[in-house]
Tab-separated table of C-alpha atoms and ligand atoms in Angstrom:
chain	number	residue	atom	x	y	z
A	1	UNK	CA	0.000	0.000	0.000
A	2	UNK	CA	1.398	3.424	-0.980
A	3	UNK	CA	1.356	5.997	1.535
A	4	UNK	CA	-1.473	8.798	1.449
A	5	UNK	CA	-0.868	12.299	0.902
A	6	UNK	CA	-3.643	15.155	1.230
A	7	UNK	CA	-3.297	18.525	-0.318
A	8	UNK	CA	-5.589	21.261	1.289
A	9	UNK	CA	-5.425	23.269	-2.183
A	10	UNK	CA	-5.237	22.874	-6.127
A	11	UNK	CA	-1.489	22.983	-6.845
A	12	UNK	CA	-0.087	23.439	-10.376
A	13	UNK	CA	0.444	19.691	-11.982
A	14	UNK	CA	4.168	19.664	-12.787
A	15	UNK	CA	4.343	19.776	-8.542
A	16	UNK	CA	2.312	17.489	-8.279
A	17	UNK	CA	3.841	14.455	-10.380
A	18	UNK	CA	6.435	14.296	-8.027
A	19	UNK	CA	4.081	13.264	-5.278
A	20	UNK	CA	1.844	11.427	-7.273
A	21	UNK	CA	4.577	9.073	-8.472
A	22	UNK	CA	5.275	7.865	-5.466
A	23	UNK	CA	2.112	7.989	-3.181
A	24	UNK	CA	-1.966	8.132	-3.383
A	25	UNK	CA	-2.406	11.709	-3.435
A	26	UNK	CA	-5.505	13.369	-3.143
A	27	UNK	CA	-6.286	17.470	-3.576
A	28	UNK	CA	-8.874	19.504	-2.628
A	29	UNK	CA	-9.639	20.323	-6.268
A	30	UNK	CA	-10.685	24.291	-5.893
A	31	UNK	CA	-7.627	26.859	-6.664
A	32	UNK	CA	-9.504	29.909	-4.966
A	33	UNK	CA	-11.306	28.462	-1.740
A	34	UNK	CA	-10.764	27.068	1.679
A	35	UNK	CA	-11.699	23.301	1.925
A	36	UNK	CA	-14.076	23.240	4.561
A	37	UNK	CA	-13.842	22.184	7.791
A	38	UNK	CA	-15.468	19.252	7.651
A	39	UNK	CA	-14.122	17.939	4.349
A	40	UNK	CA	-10.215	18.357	5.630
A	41	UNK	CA	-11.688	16.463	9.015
A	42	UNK	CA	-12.435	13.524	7.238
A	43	UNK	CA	-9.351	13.758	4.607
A	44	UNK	CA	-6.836	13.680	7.294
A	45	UNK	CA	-8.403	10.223	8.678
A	46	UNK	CA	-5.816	8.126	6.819
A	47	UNK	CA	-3.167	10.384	5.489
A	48	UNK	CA	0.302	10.212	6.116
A	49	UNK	CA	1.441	13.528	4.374
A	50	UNK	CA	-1.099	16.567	4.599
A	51	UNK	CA	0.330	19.304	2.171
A	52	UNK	CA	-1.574	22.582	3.712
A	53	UNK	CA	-1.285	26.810	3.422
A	54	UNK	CA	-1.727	29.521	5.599
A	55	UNK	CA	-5.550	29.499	5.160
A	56	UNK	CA	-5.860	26.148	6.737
A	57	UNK	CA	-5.958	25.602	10.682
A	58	UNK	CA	-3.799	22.765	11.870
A	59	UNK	CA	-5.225	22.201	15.469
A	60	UNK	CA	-5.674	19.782	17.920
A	61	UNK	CA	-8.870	18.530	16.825
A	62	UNK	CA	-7.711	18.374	13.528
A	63	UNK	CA	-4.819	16.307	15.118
A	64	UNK	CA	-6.657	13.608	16.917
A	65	UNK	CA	-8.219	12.611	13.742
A	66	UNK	CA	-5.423	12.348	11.805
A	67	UNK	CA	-4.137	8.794	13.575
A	68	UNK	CA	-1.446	7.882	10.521
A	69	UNK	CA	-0.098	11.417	10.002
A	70	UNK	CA	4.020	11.953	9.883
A	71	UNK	CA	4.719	14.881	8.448
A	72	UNK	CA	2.568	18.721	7.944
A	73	UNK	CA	4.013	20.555	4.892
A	74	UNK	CA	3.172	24.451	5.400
A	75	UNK	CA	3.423	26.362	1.931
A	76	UNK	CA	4.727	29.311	3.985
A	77	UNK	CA	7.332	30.726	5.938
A	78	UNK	CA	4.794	31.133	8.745
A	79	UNK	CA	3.671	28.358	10.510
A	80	UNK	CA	1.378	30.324	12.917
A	81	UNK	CA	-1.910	28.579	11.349
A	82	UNK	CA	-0.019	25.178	12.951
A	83	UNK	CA	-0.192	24.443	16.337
A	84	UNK	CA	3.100	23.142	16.146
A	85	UNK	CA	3.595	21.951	20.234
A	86	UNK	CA	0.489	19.517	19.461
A	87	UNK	CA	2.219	18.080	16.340
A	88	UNK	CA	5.245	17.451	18.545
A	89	UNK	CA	3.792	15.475	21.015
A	90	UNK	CA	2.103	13.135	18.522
A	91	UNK	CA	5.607	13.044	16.517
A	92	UNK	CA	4.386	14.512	13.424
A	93	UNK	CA	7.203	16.975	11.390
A	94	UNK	CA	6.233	20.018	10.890
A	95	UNK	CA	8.086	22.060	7.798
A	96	UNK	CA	7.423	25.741	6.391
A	97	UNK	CA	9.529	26.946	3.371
A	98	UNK	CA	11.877	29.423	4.226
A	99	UNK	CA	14.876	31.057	1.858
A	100	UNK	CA	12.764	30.194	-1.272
A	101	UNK	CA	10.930	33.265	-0.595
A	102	UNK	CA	12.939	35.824	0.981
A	103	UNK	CA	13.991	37.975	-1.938
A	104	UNK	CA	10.138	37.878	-4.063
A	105	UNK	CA	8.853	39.336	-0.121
A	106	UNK	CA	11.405	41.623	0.521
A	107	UNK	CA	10.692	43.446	-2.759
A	108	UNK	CA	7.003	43.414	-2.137
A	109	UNK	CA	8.158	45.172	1.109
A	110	UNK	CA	10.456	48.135	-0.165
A	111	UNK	CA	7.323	48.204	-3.125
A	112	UNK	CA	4.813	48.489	-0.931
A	113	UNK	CA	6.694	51.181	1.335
A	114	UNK	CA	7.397	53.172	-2.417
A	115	UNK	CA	3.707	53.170	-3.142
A	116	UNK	CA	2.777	54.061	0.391
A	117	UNK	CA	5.307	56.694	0.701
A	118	UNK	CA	4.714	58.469	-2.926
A	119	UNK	CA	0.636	57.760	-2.482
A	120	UNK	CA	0.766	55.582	-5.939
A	121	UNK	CA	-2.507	54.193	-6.101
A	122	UNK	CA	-4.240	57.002	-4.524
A	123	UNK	CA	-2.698	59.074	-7.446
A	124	UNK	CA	-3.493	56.729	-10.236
A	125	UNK	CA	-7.504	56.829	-9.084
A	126	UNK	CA	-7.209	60.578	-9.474
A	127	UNK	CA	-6.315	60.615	-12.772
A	128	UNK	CA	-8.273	57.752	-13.217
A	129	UNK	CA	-11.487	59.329	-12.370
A	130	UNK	CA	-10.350	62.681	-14.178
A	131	UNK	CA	-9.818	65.141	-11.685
A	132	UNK	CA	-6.368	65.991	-12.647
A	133	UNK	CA	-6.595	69.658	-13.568
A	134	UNK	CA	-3.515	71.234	-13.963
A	135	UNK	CA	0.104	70.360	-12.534
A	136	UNK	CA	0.474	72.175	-9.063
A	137	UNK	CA	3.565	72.642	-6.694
A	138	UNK	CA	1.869	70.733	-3.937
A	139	UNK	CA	0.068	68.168	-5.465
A	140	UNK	CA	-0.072	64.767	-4.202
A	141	UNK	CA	3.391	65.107	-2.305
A	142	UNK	CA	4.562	62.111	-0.342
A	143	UNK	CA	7.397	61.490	1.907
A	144	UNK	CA	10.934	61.165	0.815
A	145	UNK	CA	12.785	57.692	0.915
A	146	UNK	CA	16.426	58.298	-0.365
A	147	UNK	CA	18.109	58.575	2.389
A	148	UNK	CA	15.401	58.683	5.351
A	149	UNK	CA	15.685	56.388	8.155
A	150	UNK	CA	14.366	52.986	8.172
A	151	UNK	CA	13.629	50.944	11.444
A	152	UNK	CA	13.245	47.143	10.661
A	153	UNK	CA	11.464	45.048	13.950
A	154	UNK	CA	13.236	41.614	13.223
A	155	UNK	CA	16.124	40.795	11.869
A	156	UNK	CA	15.737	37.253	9.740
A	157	UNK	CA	16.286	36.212	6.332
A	158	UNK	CA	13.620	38.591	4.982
A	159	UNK	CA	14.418	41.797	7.169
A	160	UNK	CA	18.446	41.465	5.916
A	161	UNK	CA	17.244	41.079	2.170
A	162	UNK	CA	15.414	44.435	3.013
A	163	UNK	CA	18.483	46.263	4.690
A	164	UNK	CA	19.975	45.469	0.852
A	165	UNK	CA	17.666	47.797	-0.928
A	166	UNK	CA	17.440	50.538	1.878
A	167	UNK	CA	20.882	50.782	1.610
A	168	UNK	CA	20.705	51.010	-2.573
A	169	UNK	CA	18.579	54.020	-1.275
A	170	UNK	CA	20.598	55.249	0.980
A	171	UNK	CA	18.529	54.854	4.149
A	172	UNK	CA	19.610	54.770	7.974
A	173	UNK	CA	18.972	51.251	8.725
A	174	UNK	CA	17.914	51.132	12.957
A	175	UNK	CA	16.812	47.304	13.482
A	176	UNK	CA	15.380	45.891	16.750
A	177	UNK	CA	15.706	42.392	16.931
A	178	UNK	CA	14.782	39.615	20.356
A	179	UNK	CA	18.637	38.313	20.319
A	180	UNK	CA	20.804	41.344	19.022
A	181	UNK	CA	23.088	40.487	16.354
A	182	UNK	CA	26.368	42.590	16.587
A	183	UNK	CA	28.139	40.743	13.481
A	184	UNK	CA	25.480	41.742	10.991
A	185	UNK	CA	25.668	44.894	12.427
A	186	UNK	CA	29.023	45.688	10.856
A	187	UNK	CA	28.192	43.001	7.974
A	188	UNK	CA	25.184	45.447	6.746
A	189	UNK	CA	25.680	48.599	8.353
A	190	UNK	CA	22.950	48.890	10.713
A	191	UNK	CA	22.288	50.288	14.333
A	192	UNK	CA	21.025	48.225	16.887
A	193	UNK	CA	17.793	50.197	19.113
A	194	UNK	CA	15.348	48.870	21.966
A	195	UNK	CA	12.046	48.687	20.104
A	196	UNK	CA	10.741	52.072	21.605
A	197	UNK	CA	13.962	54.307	20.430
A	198	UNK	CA	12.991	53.019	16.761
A	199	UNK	CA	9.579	53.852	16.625
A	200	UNK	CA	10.782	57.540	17.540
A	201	UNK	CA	13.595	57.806	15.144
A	202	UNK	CA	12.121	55.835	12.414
A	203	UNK	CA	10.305	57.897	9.244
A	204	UNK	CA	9.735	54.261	7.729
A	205	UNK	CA	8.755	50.967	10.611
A	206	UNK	CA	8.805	47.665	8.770
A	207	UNK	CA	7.467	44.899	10.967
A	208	UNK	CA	9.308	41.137	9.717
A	209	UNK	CA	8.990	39.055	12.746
A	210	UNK	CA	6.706	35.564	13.285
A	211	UNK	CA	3.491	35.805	14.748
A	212	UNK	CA	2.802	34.297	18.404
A	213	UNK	CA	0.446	34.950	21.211
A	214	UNK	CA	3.421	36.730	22.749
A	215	UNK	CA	3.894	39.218	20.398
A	216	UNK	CA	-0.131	39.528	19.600
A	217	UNK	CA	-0.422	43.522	18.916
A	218	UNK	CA	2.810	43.973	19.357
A	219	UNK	CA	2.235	47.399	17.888
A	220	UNK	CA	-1.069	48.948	19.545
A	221	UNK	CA	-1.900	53.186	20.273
A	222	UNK	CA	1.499	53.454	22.881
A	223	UNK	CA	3.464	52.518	20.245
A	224	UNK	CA	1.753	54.272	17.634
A	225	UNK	CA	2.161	56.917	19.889
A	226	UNK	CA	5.880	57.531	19.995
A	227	UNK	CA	6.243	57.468	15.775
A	228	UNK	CA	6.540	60.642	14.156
A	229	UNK	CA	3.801	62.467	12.585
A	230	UNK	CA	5.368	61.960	9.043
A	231	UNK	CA	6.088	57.739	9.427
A	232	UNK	CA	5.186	55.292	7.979
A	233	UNK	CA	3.961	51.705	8.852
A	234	UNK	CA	4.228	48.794	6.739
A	235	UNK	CA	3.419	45.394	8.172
A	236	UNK	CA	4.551	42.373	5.620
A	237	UNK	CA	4.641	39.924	8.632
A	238	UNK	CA	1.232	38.977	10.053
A	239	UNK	CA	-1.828	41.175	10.732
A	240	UNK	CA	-2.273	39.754	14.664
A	241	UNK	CA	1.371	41.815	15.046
A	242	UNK	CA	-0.319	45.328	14.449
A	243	UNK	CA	-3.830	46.664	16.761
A	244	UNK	CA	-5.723	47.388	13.805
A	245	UNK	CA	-8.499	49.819	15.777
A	246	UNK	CA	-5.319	51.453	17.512
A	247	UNK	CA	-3.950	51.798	13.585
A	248	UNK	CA	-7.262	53.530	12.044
A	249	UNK	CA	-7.293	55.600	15.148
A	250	UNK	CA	-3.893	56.704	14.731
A	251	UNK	CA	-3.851	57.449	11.202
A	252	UNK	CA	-7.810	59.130	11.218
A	253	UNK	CA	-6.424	61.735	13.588
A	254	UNK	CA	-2.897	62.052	11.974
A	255	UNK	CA	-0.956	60.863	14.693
A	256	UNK	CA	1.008	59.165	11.612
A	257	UNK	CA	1.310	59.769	7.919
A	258	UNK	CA	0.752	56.323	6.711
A	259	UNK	CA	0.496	52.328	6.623
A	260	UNK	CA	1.121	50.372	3.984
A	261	UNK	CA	-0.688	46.405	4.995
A	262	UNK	CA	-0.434	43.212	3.074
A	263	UNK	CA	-1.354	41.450	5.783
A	264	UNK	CA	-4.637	41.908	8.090
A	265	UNK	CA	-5.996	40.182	11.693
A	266	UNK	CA	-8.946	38.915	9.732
A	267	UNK	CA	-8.345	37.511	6.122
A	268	UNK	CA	-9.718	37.765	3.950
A	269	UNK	CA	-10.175	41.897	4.907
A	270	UNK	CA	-14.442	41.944	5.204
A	271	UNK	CA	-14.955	45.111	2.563
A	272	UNK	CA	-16.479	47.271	5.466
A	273	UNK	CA	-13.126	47.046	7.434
A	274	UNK	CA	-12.300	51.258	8.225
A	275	UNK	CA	-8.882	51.359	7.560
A	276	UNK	CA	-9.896	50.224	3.477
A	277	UNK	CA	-11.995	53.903	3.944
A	278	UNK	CA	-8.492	55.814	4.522
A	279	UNK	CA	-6.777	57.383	1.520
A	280	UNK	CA	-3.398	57.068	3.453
A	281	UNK	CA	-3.262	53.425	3.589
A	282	UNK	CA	-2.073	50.784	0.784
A	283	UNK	CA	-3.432	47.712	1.141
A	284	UNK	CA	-2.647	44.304	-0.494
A	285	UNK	CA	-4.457	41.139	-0.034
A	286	UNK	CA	-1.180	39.381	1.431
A	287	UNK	CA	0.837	38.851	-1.384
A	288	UNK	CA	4.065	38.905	-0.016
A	289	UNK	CA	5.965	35.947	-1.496
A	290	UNK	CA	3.424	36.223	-4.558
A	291	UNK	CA	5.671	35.909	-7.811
A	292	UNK	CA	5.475	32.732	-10.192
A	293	UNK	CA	8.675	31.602	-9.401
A	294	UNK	CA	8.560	32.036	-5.711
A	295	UNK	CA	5.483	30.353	-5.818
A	296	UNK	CA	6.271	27.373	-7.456
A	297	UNK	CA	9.859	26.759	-5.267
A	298	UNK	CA	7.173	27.279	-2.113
A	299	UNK	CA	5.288	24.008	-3.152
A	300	UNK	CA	8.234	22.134	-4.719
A	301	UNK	CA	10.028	22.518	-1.380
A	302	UNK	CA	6.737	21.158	0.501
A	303	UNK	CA	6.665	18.599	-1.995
A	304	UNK	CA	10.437	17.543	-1.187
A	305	UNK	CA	9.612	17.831	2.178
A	306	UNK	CA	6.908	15.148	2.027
A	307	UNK	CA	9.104	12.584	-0.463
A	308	UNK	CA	11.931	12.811	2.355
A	309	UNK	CA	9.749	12.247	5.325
A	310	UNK	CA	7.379	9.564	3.889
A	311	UNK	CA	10.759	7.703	2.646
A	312	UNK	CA	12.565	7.407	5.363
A	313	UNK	CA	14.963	10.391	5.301
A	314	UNK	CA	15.407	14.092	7.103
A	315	UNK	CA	13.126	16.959	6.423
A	316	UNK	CA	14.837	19.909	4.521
A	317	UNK	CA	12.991	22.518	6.302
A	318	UNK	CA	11.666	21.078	9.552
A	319	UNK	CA	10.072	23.709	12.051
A	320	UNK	CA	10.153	21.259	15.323
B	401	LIG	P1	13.103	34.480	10.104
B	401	LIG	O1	14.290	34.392	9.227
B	401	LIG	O2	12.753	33.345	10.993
B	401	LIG	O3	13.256	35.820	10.948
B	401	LIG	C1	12.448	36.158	12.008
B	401	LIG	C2	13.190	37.179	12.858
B	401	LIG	O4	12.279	37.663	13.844
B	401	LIG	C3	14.392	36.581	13.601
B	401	LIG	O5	15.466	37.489	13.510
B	401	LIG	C4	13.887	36.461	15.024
B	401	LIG	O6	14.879	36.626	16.005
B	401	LIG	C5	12.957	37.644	15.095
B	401	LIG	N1	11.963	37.496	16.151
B	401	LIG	C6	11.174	36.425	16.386
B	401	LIG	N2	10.365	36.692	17.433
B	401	LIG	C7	10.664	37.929	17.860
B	401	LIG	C8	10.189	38.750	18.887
B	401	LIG	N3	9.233	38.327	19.716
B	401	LIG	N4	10.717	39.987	19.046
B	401	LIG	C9	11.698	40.421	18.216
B	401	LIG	N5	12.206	39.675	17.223
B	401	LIG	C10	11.694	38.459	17.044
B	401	LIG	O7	11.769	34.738	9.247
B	401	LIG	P2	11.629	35.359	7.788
B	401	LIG	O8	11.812	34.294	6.770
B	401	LIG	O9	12.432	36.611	7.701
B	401	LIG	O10	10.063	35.713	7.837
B	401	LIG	C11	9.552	36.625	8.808
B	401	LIG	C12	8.033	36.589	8.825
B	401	LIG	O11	7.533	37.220	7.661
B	401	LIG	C13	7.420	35.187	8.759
B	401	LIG	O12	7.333	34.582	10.030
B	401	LIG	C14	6.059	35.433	8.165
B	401	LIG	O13	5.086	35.604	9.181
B	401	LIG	C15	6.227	36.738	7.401
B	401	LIG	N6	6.094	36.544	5.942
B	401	LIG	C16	5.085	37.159	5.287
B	401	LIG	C17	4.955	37.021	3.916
B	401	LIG	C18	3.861	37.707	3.160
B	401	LIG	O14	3.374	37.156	2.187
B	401	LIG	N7	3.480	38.899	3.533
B	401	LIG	C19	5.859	36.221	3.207
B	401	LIG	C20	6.886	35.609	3.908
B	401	LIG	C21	6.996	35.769	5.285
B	401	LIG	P3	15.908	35.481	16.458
B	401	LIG	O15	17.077	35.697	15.564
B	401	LIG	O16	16.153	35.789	17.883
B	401	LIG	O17	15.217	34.155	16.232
């Protein structure tokens, strides 16, 4: 009997093959939904490999069903959908897919901080919709990048790839990371601050840490607070990180100039969330790693993941 394999979402069939070669793999078929509770419930029964993404909650419950399972591929960096201590004590691997992504999210980052700073789609709608008149001194100004000060929260494989194209933009890099890490500091050319001193000397905050209970709204109206009136937030991590009522609050009454969010508490973002009724906020419907070739090395590497575990041999990217 070959070993079974679930996948939680449509993949592209050239990943596939590899899996399908070797075990009895069976996908939830739709490319642009959730597979429902109850359907992924009664998948898991007899599975030995569950391929899953973001979008699918890997819980206890889920866990106790799921009595021949080994090994929970993540297609994501972020494993916070996963409750990874569970899969530990029932022996199952856990692996995410770091590296392959790093570079495709770090430009979404710096891209997303370009069109937040420089108000790019809020300027495109206005010409859109015909309202440019004439060319004026003051119109549509943003905030200047080349050579402002950037404060990074984090300092991991994404947050380092980002200190590379501040620099090509001559920024100020301040970083604020759990474990400070004095040999990148003269490696990349960045200043090491407690998480409060950045907020007040940073005109850009990037946020590029995990999410965890402990760090749930990590930034929230103190913190908001101490930014300048002219910075900018731009969360590419996870949306739990970031007090999204403190956020609309801050930016409604100007306490700062901007946010730039690709990623959100509540995803999808329900259309009558407030901070999609600000002008001074980009928003992206988390799209971080989201380029074809990125994509595809995300499931090839969940793929490899499975083939290792299910034949015998070492994760490549385990996570416990
Ligand atoms: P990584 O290499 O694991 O880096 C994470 C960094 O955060 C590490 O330097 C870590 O410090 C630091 N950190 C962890 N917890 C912290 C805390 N409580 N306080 C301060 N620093 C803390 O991860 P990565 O590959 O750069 O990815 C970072 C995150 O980006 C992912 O977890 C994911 O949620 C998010 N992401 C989003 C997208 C998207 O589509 N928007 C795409 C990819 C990733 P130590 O060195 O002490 O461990």
């Amino acid at each position: 009997m070959k070993p079974k394999v679930y996948i939680t979402r449509k993949l592209p069939e050239g990943v596939v093959t590899k899996l399908s070669e070797r075990f009895e793999v069976n996908m939830y078929e739709d490319e642009n939904s959730v597979v429902p509770r109850d359907i992924l419930l009664k998948e898991v029964k007899d599975v030995d490999g569950l391929i899953c993404l973001l979008t699918d909650k890997i819980d206890q419950e889920l866990l106790e069903q799921a009595k021949n399972l080994k090994i929970i591929a993540n297609i994501a960096v972020g494993y916070n959908n996963i409750d990874v201590n569970a899969a530990a004590q029932k022996g199952i691997v856990v692996t995410n897919t770091p590296g392959v992504l790093t570079e495709a999210t770090a430009d979404l980052t710096f891209a997303l901080l370009m069109a937040t700073a420089r108000r790019l789609p809020e300027a495109s709608s206005y010409l859109r919709r015909g309202e440019w008149g004439t060319w004026s001194l003051m119109q549509m100004t943003g905030q200047e990048i080349y050579g402002s000060t950037i404060g990074i929260i984090g300092l991991g494989r994404i947050a380092e790839a980002l200190v590379k194209r501040a620099k090509g933009f001559n920024m100020r890099v301040i970083y604020y990371n759990r474990t400070r890490k004095t040999d990148k500091e003269a490696e990349l050319g960045i200043e090491y601050c407690e998480l409060n001193s950045l907020l007040q000397q940073s005109d850009f905050v990037s946020i590029l840490i995990p999410y965890s209970p402990e760090v749930h709204h990590l930034i929230g109206e103190k913190e908001l607070l101490l930014m300048k009136k002219d910075a900018i937030l731009i969360n590419t991590a996870r949306g739990g990180l970031v007090d999204e009522v403190a956020l609309y609050e801050a930016l409604a009454k100007g306490q700062i100039w901007g946010a730039g969010l690709d990623v959100f508490e509540e995803e999808p973002v329900p259309s009558d969330h407030p901070l999609l009724t600000l002008p001074n906020v980009v928003t992206l419907p988390h799209i971080g790693s989201s380029t074809v070739k990125t994509r595809m090395k995300m499931a090839s590497l969940a793929v490899d993941n499975i083939v290792n575990v299910l034949e015998g041999k070492s994760p490549l990217t385990p996570v416990n």
